């Protein structure tokens, strides 16, 4: 195909197109690519990221890569997995789990409903795992959604991916010598968010209430709010001490100081956009004002730059 396209370009350069058309009796045909499904492309992009393993404690491992951060507790009681990556990552996710030990996955905890955290629920459930999540997560997974800013349309999740065990405020689990405390966070990234504390290991999985070192996504279509993200960060800070290993939904393993820095960025961003919006600025005018120009070098290295994050904040105030 590339050779043919190259030859066509050469002919176009040497022979006027009208003469070429007259000589062949037909109009030139342009190669057409099939339309790309944005959702499939999004999954494929995340799924291509390799999985990296990092020990957090003797029987606790952080798997990072295709859809954020997954924490795995292993031992004789079976594995407990927090979040499940995107669907295209399943083969390498499965291999990573096998590499951690022979025990089956007994429990899966979803930190919220988004596909990059729940996409492999179904195969894990098929393998015997019980899926645990906030009641809103199950509800949101049964609905179609349009994610603004990301411009993605999501169908309902398949029935076999839905959580079997749901809760409203909190959930406790003991396994492999560890105590897990799962608590609901009032609407922040979504209205389905939970955080998971591994109490003995002093590890805190924050889900997408915390994006370390980057601007976060806030899903206003399912209850997410910038002020809720700030309140959520304050709550996380109250659960951590200087020795706590903090696992963000996206980004590197963090400290309490890094979480505090993130919280301050959110507060500054909200204040600036709130003032612009209150003064009557439209979304386009707020973006044009460049309110995050001093923040971009540090926080604009993820999926969103400052202009896009202005839109995220403006739409979720």
PDB file of N, CA and C in Angstrom, residues 97-179:
ATOM      1  N   UNK A  97      -0.906 -11.654  37.891  1.00  0.00           N
ATOM      2  CA  UNK A  97      -1.517 -12.266  39.073  1.00  0.00           C
ATOM      3  C   UNK A  97      -0.944 -13.664  39.321  1.00  0.00           C
ATOM      4  N   UNK A  98      -0.768 -14.438  38.260  1.00  0.00           N
ATOM      5  CA  UNK A  98      -0.184 -15.775  38.414  1.00  0.00           C
ATOM      6  C   UNK A  98       1.238 -15.693  38.955  1.00  0.00           C
ATOM      7  N   UNK A  99       1.943 -14.648  38.554  1.00  0.00           N
ATOM      8  CA  UNK A  99       3.312 -14.481  39.019  1.00  0.00           C
ATOM      9  C   UNK A  99       3.415 -14.136  40.493  1.00  0.00           C
ATOM     10  N   UNK A 100       2.315 -13.680  41.081  1.00  0.00           N
ATOM     11  CA  UNK A 100       2.317 -13.336  42.501  1.00  0.00           C
ATOM     12  C   UNK A 100       2.018 -14.531  43.400  1.00  0.00           C
ATOM     13  N   UNK A 101       1.568 -15.625  42.815  1.00  0.00           N
ATOM     14  CA  UNK A 101       1.292 -16.815  43.617  1.00  0.00           C
ATOM     15  C   UNK A 101       0.168 -17.638  43.039  1.00  0.00           C
ATOM     16  N   UNK A 102      -0.005 -18.858  43.547  1.00  0.00           N
ATOM     17  CA  UNK A 102      -0.993 -19.772  42.983  1.00  0.00           C
ATOM     18  C   UNK A 102      -2.418 -19.558  43.480  1.00  0.00           C
ATOM     19  N   UNK A 103      -2.608 -18.765  44.535  1.00  0.00           N
ATOM     20  CA  UNK A 103      -3.941 -18.609  45.116  1.00  0.00           C
ATOM     21  C   UNK A 103      -4.878 -17.902  44.142  1.00  0.00           C
ATOM     22  N   UNK A 104      -6.140 -18.299  44.103  1.00  0.00           N
ATOM     23  CA  UNK A 104      -7.105 -17.633  43.232  1.00  0.00           C
ATOM     24  C   UNK A 104      -7.490 -16.256  43.789  1.00  0.00           C
ATOM     25  N   UNK A 105      -8.071 -15.435  42.938  1.00  0.00           N
ATOM     26  CA  UNK A 105      -8.599 -14.140  43.386  1.00  0.00           C
ATOM     27  C   UNK A 105      -9.947 -14.391  44.046  1.00  0.00           C
ATOM     28  N   UNK A 106     -10.072 -14.013  45.319  1.00  0.00           N
ATOM     29  CA  UNK A 106     -11.303 -14.241  46.068  1.00  0.00           C
ATOM     30  C   UNK A 106     -12.202 -13.009  46.114  1.00  0.00           C
ATOM     31  N   UNK A 107     -11.581 -11.832  46.180  1.00  0.00           N
ATOM     32  CA  UNK A 107     -12.361 -10.592  46.240  1.00  0.00           C
ATOM     33  C   UNK A 107     -11.757  -9.553  45.295  1.00  0.00           C
ATOM     34  N   UNK A 108     -12.644  -8.806  44.653  1.00  0.00           N
ATOM     35  CA  UNK A 108     -12.261  -7.643  43.859  1.00  0.00           C
ATOM     36  C   UNK A 108     -13.009  -6.449  44.419  1.00  0.00           C
ATOM     37  N   UNK A 109     -12.291  -5.367  44.694  1.00  0.00           N
ATOM     38  CA  UNK A 109     -12.907  -4.128  45.178  1.00  0.00           C
ATOM     39  C   UNK A 109     -12.750  -3.070  44.093  1.00  0.00           C
ATOM     40  N   UNK A 110     -13.872  -2.526  43.629  1.00  0.00           N
ATOM     41  CA  UNK A 110     -13.843  -1.453  42.635  1.00  0.00           C
ATOM     42  C   UNK A 110     -13.854  -0.105  43.362  1.00  0.00           C
ATOM     43  N   UNK A 111     -12.873   0.764  43.057  1.00  0.00           N
ATOM     44  CA  UNK A 111     -12.857   2.066  43.725  1.00  0.00           C
ATOM     45  C   UNK A 111     -13.906   3.014  43.156  1.00  0.00           C
ATOM     46  N   UNK A 112     -14.377   2.770  41.927  1.00  0.00           N
ATOM     47  CA  UNK A 112     -15.482   3.526  41.329  1.00  0.00           C
ATOM     48  C   UNK A 112     -15.869   2.849  40.022  1.00  0.00           C
ATOM     49  N   UNK A 113     -16.803   3.437  39.286  1.00  0.00           N
ATOM     50  CA  UNK A 113     -17.426   2.707  38.175  1.00  0.00           C
ATOM     51  C   UNK A 113     -16.675   2.762  36.854  1.00  0.00           C
ATOM     52  N   UNK A 114     -15.734   3.663  36.669  1.00  0.00           N
ATOM     53  CA  UNK A 114     -15.125   3.879  35.358  1.00  0.00           C
ATOM     54  C   UNK A 114     -14.460   2.620  34.803  1.00  0.00           C
ATOM     55  N   UNK A 115     -14.476   2.511  33.472  1.00  0.00           N
ATOM     56  CA  UNK A 115     -14.051   1.279  32.802  1.00  0.00           C
ATOM     57  C   UNK A 115     -12.594   0.922  33.061  1.00  0.00           C
ATOM     58  N   UNK A 116     -11.712   1.922  33.235  1.00  0.00           N
ATOM     59  CA  UNK A 116     -10.304   1.599  33.464  1.00  0.00           C
ATOM     60  C   UNK A 116     -10.054   1.034  34.860  1.00  0.00           C
ATOM     61  N   UNK A 117     -11.113   0.945  35.671  1.00  0.00           N
ATOM     62  CA  UNK A 117     -11.009   0.362  37.003  1.00  0.00           C
ATOM     63  C   UNK A 117     -11.906  -0.867  37.168  1.00  0.00           C
ATOM     64  N   UNK A 118     -12.797  -1.115  36.207  1.00  0.00           N
ATOM     65  CA  UNK A 118     -13.756  -2.220  36.329  1.00  0.00           C
ATOM     66  C   UNK A 118     -13.791  -3.151  35.117  1.00  0.00           C
ATOM     67  N   UNK A 119     -12.994  -2.870  34.099  1.00  0.00           N
ATOM     68  CA  UNK A 119     -13.130  -3.570  32.817  1.00  0.00           C
ATOM     69  C   UNK A 119     -12.894  -5.072  32.901  1.00  0.00           C
ATOM     70  N   UNK A 120     -12.074  -5.518  33.836  1.00  0.00           N
ATOM     71  CA  UNK A 120     -11.797  -6.955  33.948  1.00  0.00           C
ATOM     72  C   UNK A 120     -12.527  -7.607  35.116  1.00  0.00           C
ATOM     73  N   UNK A 121     -13.610  -6.970  35.533  1.00  0.00           N
ATOM     74  CA  UNK A 121     -14.454  -7.586  36.558  1.00  0.00           C
ATOM     75  C   UNK A 121     -14.972  -8.950  36.124  1.00  0.00           C
ATOM     76  N   UNK A 122     -15.457  -9.003  34.893  1.00  0.00           N
ATOM     77  CA  UNK A 122     -16.136 -10.222  34.430  1.00  0.00           C
ATOM     78  C   UNK A 122     -15.235 -11.452  34.454  1.00  0.00           C
ATOM     79  N   UNK A 123     -14.025 -11.414  33.858  1.00  0.00           N
ATOM     80  CA  UNK A 123     -13.198 -12.620  33.923  1.00  0.00           C
ATOM     81  C   UNK A 123     -12.773 -12.986  35.335  1.00  0.00           C
ATOM     82  N   UNK A 124     -12.603 -12.002  36.211  1.00  0.00           N
ATOM     83  CA  UNK A 124     -12.249 -12.321  37.586  1.00  0.00           C
ATOM     84  C   UNK A 124     -13.435 -12.950  38.321  1.00  0.00           C
ATOM     85  N   UNK A 125     -14.624 -12.439  38.043  1.00  0.00           N
ATOM     86  CA  UNK A 125     -15.830 -13.050  38.630  1.00  0.00           C
ATOM     87  C   UNK A 125     -16.014 -14.470  38.106  1.00  0.00           C
ATOM     88  N   UNK A 126     -15.734 -14.671  36.823  1.00  0.00           N
ATOM     89  CA  UNK A 126     -15.853 -16.016  36.235  1.00  0.00           C
ATOM     90  C   UNK A 126     -14.882 -16.989  36.882  1.00  0.00           C
ATOM     91  N   UNK A 127     -13.764 -16.453  37.381  1.00  0.00           N
ATOM     92  CA  UNK A 127     -12.778 -17.298  38.058  1.00  0.00           C
ATOM     93  C   UNK A 127     -13.091 -17.540  39.520  1.00  0.00           C
ATOM     94  N   UNK A 128     -14.218 -17.015  40.005  1.00  0.00           N
ATOM     95  CA  UNK A 128     -14.648 -17.291  41.369  1.00  0.00           C
ATOM     96  C   UNK A 128     -14.575 -16.122  42.323  1.00  0.00           C
ATOM     97  N   UNK A 129     -14.167 -14.940  41.848  1.00  0.00           N
ATOM     98  CA  UNK A 129     -14.050 -13.785  42.733  1.00  0.00           C
ATOM     99  C   UNK A 129     -15.407 -13.171  43.026  1.00  0.00           C
ATOM    100  N   UNK A 130     -15.541 -12.609  44.215  1.00  0.00           N
ATOM    101  CA  UNK A 130     -16.709 -11.816  44.575  1.00  0.00           C
ATOM    102  C   UNK A 130     -16.375 -10.348  44.345  1.00  0.00           C
ATOM    103  N   UNK A 131     -17.214  -9.649  43.585  1.00  0.00           N
ATOM    104  CA  UNK A 131     -16.996  -8.243  43.258  1.00  0.00           C
ATOM    105  C   UNK A 131     -17.685  -7.376  44.300  1.00  0.00           C
ATOM    106  N   UNK A 132     -16.919  -6.436  44.880  1.00  0.00           N
ATOM    107  CA  UNK A 132     -17.399  -5.578  45.955  1.00  0.00           C
ATOM    108  C   UNK A 132     -17.278  -4.120  45.516  1.00  0.00           C
ATOM    109  N   UNK A 133     -18.313  -3.323  45.743  1.00  0.00           N
ATOM    110  CA  UNK A 133     -18.261  -1.913  45.354  1.00  0.00           C
ATOM    111  C   UNK A 133     -19.359  -1.140  46.071  1.00  0.00           C
ATOM    112  N   UNK A 134     -19.285   0.183  45.988  1.00  0.00           N
ATOM    113  CA  UNK A 134     -20.362   1.026  46.502  1.00  0.00           C
ATOM    114  C   UNK A 134     -21.615   0.788  45.674  1.00  0.00           C
ATOM    115  N   UNK A 135     -22.775   0.982  46.291  1.00  0.00           N
ATOM    116  CA  UNK A 135     -24.031   0.721  45.594  1.00  0.00           C
ATOM    117  C   UNK A 135     -24.195   1.589  44.342  1.00  0.00           C
ATOM    118  N   UNK A 136     -23.641   2.806  44.371  1.00  0.00           N
ATOM    119  CA  UNK A 136     -23.737   3.669  43.192  1.00  0.00           C
ATOM    120  C   UNK A 136     -22.915   3.141  42.025  1.00  0.00           C
ATOM    121  N   UNK A 137     -21.830   2.427  42.343  1.00  0.00           N
ATOM    122  CA  UNK A 137     -21.013   1.841  41.269  1.00  0.00           C
ATOM    123  C   UNK A 137     -21.833   0.839  40.469  1.00  0.00           C
ATOM    124  N   UNK A 138     -22.545  -0.019  41.162  1.00  0.00           N
ATOM    125  CA  UNK A 138     -23.387  -0.988  40.455  1.00  0.00           C
ATOM    126  C   UNK A 138     -24.442  -0.276  39.624  1.00  0.00           C
ATOM    127  N   UNK A 139     -25.067   0.753  40.199  1.00  0.00           N
ATOM    128  CA  UNK A 139     -26.084   1.501  39.468  1.00  0.00           C
ATOM    129  C   UNK A 139     -25.498   2.144  38.216  1.00  0.00           C
ATOM    130  N   UNK A 140     -24.387   2.843  38.359  1.00  0.00           N
ATOM    131  CA  UNK A 140     -23.783   3.527  37.208  1.00  0.00           C
ATOM    132  C   UNK A 140     -23.346   2.545  36.130  1.00  0.00           C
ATOM    133  N   UNK A 141     -22.911   1.378  36.522  1.00  0.00           N
ATOM    134  CA  UNK A 141     -22.468   0.385  35.534  1.00  0.00           C
ATOM    135  C   UNK A 141     -23.625  -0.188  34.724  1.00  0.00           C
ATOM    136  N   UNK A 142     -24.849  -0.041  35.218  1.00  0.00           N
ATOM    137  CA  UNK A 142     -26.013  -0.537  34.464  1.00  0.00           C
ATOM    138  C   UNK A 142     -26.535   0.491  33.469  1.00  0.00           C
ATOM    139  N   UNK A 143     -25.918   1.692  33.441  1.00  0.00           N
ATOM    140  CA  UNK A 143     -26.431   2.785  32.618  1.00  0.00           C
ATOM    141  C   UNK A 143     -25.471   3.126  31.481  1.00  0.00           C
ATOM    142  N   UNK A 144     -25.998   3.685  30.382  1.00  0.00           N
ATOM    143  CA  UNK A 144     -25.109   4.263  29.363  1.00  0.00           C
ATOM    144  C   UNK A 144     -24.644   5.642  29.819  1.00  0.00           C
ATOM    145  N   UNK A 145     -23.476   6.062  29.363  1.00  0.00           N
ATOM    146  CA  UNK A 145     -22.934   7.347  29.791  1.00  0.00           C
ATOM    147  C   UNK A 145     -22.217   8.055  28.659  1.00  0.00           C
ATOM    148  N   UNK A 146     -22.253   9.378  28.721  1.00  0.00           N
ATOM    149  CA  UNK A 146     -21.385  10.201  27.874  1.00  0.00           C
ATOM    150  C   UNK A 146     -20.436  10.943  28.793  1.00  0.00           C
ATOM    151  N   UNK A 147     -19.132  10.738  28.607  1.00  0.00           N
ATOM    152  CA  UNK A 147     -18.137  11.397  29.438  1.00  0.00           C
ATOM    153  C   UNK A 147     -17.677  12.675  28.742  1.00  0.00           C
ATOM    154  N   UNK A 148     -18.100  13.822  29.280  1.00  0.00           N
ATOM    155  CA  UNK A 148     -17.690  15.105  28.718  1.00  0.00           C
ATOM    156  C   UNK A 148     -16.186  15.267  28.854  1.00  0.00           C
ATOM    157  N   UNK A 149     -15.618  16.104  28.044  1.00  0.00           N
ATOM    158  CA  UNK A 149     -14.184  16.381  27.954  1.00  0.00           C
ATOM    159  C   UNK A 149     -13.459  15.216  27.275  1.00  0.00           C
ATOM    160  N   UNK A 150     -13.623  13.991  27.782  1.00  0.00           N
ATOM    161  CA  UNK A 150     -13.044  12.827  27.113  1.00  0.00           C
ATOM    162  C   UNK A 150     -13.797  12.490  25.831  1.00  0.00           C
ATOM    163  N   UNK A 151     -15.043  12.940  25.734  1.00  0.00           N
ATOM    164  CA  UNK A 151     -15.903  12.699  24.574  1.00  0.00           C
ATOM    165  C   UNK A 151     -16.003  11.209  24.250  1.00  0.00           C
ATOM    166  N   UNK A 152     -16.353  10.453  25.269  1.00  0.00           N
ATOM    167  CA  UNK A 152     -16.529   9.009  25.119  1.00  0.00           C
ATOM    168  C   UNK A 152     -17.967   8.636  25.455  1.00  0.00           C
ATOM    169  N   UNK A 153     -18.536   7.747  24.646  1.00  0.00           N
ATOM    170  CA  UNK A 153     -19.867   7.204  24.912  1.00  0.00           C
ATOM    171  C   UNK A 153     -19.724   5.759  25.346  1.00  0.00           C
ATOM    172  N   UNK A 154     -20.235   5.454  26.531  1.00  0.00           N
ATOM    173  CA  UNK A 154     -20.081   4.124  27.107  1.00  0.00           C
ATOM    174  C   UNK A 154     -21.430   3.424  27.218  1.00  0.00           C
ATOM    175  N   UNK A 155     -21.507   2.193  26.742  1.00  0.00           N
ATOM    176  CA  UNK A 155     -22.730   1.417  26.948  1.00  0.00           C
ATOM    177  C   UNK A 155     -22.747   0.857  28.369  1.00  0.00           C
ATOM    178  N   UNK A 156     -23.878   0.327  28.817  1.00  0.00           N
ATOM    179  CA  UNK A 156     -23.893  -0.340  30.119  1.00  0.00           C
ATOM    180  C   UNK A 156     -22.902  -1.498  30.161  1.00  0.00           C
ATOM    181  N   UNK A 157     -22.373  -1.778  31.329  1.00  0.00           N
ATOM    182  CA  UNK A 157     -21.469  -2.910  31.496  1.00  0.00           C
ATOM    183  C   UNK A 157     -22.252  -4.215  31.405  1.00  0.00           C
ATOM    184  N   UNK A 158     -21.612  -5.301  30.964  1.00  0.00           N
ATOM    185  CA  UNK A 158     -22.304  -6.591  30.944  1.00  0.00           C
ATOM    186  C   UNK A 158     -22.696  -7.033  32.349  1.00  0.00           C
ATOM    187  N   UNK A 159     -23.741  -7.802  32.425  1.00  0.00           N
ATOM    188  CA  UNK A 159     -24.269  -8.227  33.730  1.00  0.00           C
ATOM    189  C   UNK A 159     -23.229  -8.952  34.561  1.00  0.00           C
ATOM    190  N   UNK A 160     -22.381  -9.757  33.922  1.00  0.00           N
ATOM    191  CA  UNK A 160     -21.406 -10.539  34.690  1.00  0.00           C
ATOM    192  C   UNK A 160     -20.230  -9.690  35.182  1.00  0.00           C
ATOM    193  N   UNK A 161     -20.216  -8.382  34.857  1.00  0.00           N
ATOM    194  CA  UNK A 161     -19.190  -7.491  35.387  1.00  0.00           C
ATOM    195  C   UNK A 161     -19.686  -6.692  36.587  1.00  0.00           C
ATOM    196  N   UNK A 162     -20.975  -6.821  36.912  1.00  0.00           N
ATOM    197  CA  UNK A 162     -21.563  -6.012  37.978  1.00  0.00           C
ATOM    198  C   UNK A 162     -21.178  -6.546  39.360  1.00  0.00           C
ATOM    199  N   UNK A 163     -20.945  -5.645  40.320  1.00  0.00           N
ATOM    200  CA  UNK A 163     -20.642  -6.085  41.688  1.00  0.00           C
ATOM    201  C   UNK A 163     -21.764  -6.928  42.271  1.00  0.00           C
ATOM    202  N   UNK A 164     -21.376  -7.987  42.985  1.00  0.00           N
ATOM    203  CA  UNK A 164     -22.379  -8.830  43.655  1.00  0.00           C
ATOM    204  C   UNK A 164     -22.653  -8.358  45.075  1.00  0.00           C
ATOM    205  N   UNK A 165     -21.663  -7.702  45.673  1.00  0.00           N
ATOM    206  CA  UNK A 165     -21.799  -7.267  47.065  1.00  0.00           C
ATOM    207  C   UNK A 165     -21.616  -5.758  47.106  1.00  0.00           C
ATOM    208  N   UNK A 166     -22.648  -5.036  47.513  1.00  0.00           N
ATOM    209  CA  UNK A 166     -22.569  -3.572  47.527  1.00  0.00           C
ATOM    210  C   UNK A 166     -22.840  -3.050  48.935  1.00  0.00           C
ATOM    211  N   UNK A 167     -22.417  -1.831  49.177  1.00  0.00           N
ATOM    212  CA  UNK A 167     -22.588  -1.210  50.489  1.00  0.00           C
ATOM    213  C   UNK A 167     -22.864   0.274  50.302  1.00  0.00           C
ATOM    214  N   UNK A 168     -23.317   0.929  51.361  1.00  0.00           N
ATOM    215  CA  UNK A 168     -23.647   2.348  51.291  1.00  0.00           C
ATOM    216  C   UNK A 168     -22.548   3.227  51.898  1.00  0.00           C
ATOM    217  N   UNK A 169     -22.111   2.892  53.104  1.00  0.00           N
ATOM    218  CA  UNK A 169     -21.135   3.744  53.794  1.00  0.00           C
ATOM    219  C   UNK A 169     -19.747   3.121  53.860  1.00  0.00           C
ATOM    220  N   UNK A 170     -19.684   1.844  54.242  1.00  0.00           N
ATOM    221  CA  UNK A 170     -18.379   1.226  54.396  1.00  0.00           C
ATOM    222  C   UNK A 170     -18.456  -0.286  54.353  1.00  0.00           C
ATOM    223  N   UNK A 171     -17.275  -0.908  54.239  1.00  0.00           N
ATOM    224  CA  UNK A 171     -17.191  -2.361  54.142  1.00  0.00           C
ATOM    225  C   UNK A 171     -15.877  -2.789  54.796  1.00  0.00           C
ATOM    226  N   UNK A 172     -15.932  -3.851  55.587  1.00  0.00           N
ATOM    227  CA  UNK A 172     -14.734  -4.373  56.248  1.00  0.00           C
ATOM    228  C   UNK A 172     -14.414  -5.761  55.719  1.00  0.00           C
ATOM    229  N   UNK A 173     -13.134  -6.030  55.613  1.00  0.00           N
ATOM    230  CA  UNK A 173     -12.706  -7.345  55.134  1.00  0.00           C
ATOM    231  C   UNK A 173     -11.398  -7.711  55.824  1.00  0.00           C
ATOM    232  N   UNK A 174     -11.307  -8.946  56.304  1.00  0.00           N
ATOM    233  CA  UNK A 174     -10.058  -9.461  56.865  1.00  0.00           C
ATOM    234  C   UNK A 174      -9.601 -10.635  56.038  1.00  0.00           C
ATOM    235  N   UNK A 175      -8.347 -10.609  55.623  1.00  0.00           N
ATOM    236  CA  UNK A 175      -7.802 -11.694  54.799  1.00  0.00           C
ATOM    237  C   UNK A 175      -6.284 -11.653  54.868  1.00  0.00           C
ATOM    238  N   UNK A 176      -5.672 -12.815  54.900  1.00  0.00           N
ATOM    239  CA  UNK A 176      -4.215 -12.948  54.827  1.00  0.00           C
ATOM    240  C   UNK A 176      -3.490 -12.108  55.886  1.00  0.00           C
ATOM    241  N   UNK A 177      -4.085 -12.053  57.078  1.00  0.00           N
ATOM    242  CA  UNK A 177      -3.476 -11.320  58.180  1.00  0.00           C
ATOM    243  C   UNK A 177      -3.606  -9.810  58.072  1.00  0.00           C
ATOM    244  N   UNK A 178      -4.396  -9.325  57.132  1.00  0.00           N
ATOM    245  CA  UNK A 178      -4.568  -7.885  56.917  1.00  0.00           C
ATOM    246  C   UNK A 178      -6.016  -7.490  57.154  1.00  0.00           C
ATOM    247  N   UNK A 179      -6.212  -6.247  57.609  1.00  0.00           N
ATOM    248  CA  UNK A 179      -7.547  -5.692  57.759  1.00  0.00           C
ATOM    249  C   UNK A 179      -7.743  -4.596  56.714  1.00  0.00           C
TER     250      UNK A 179
END
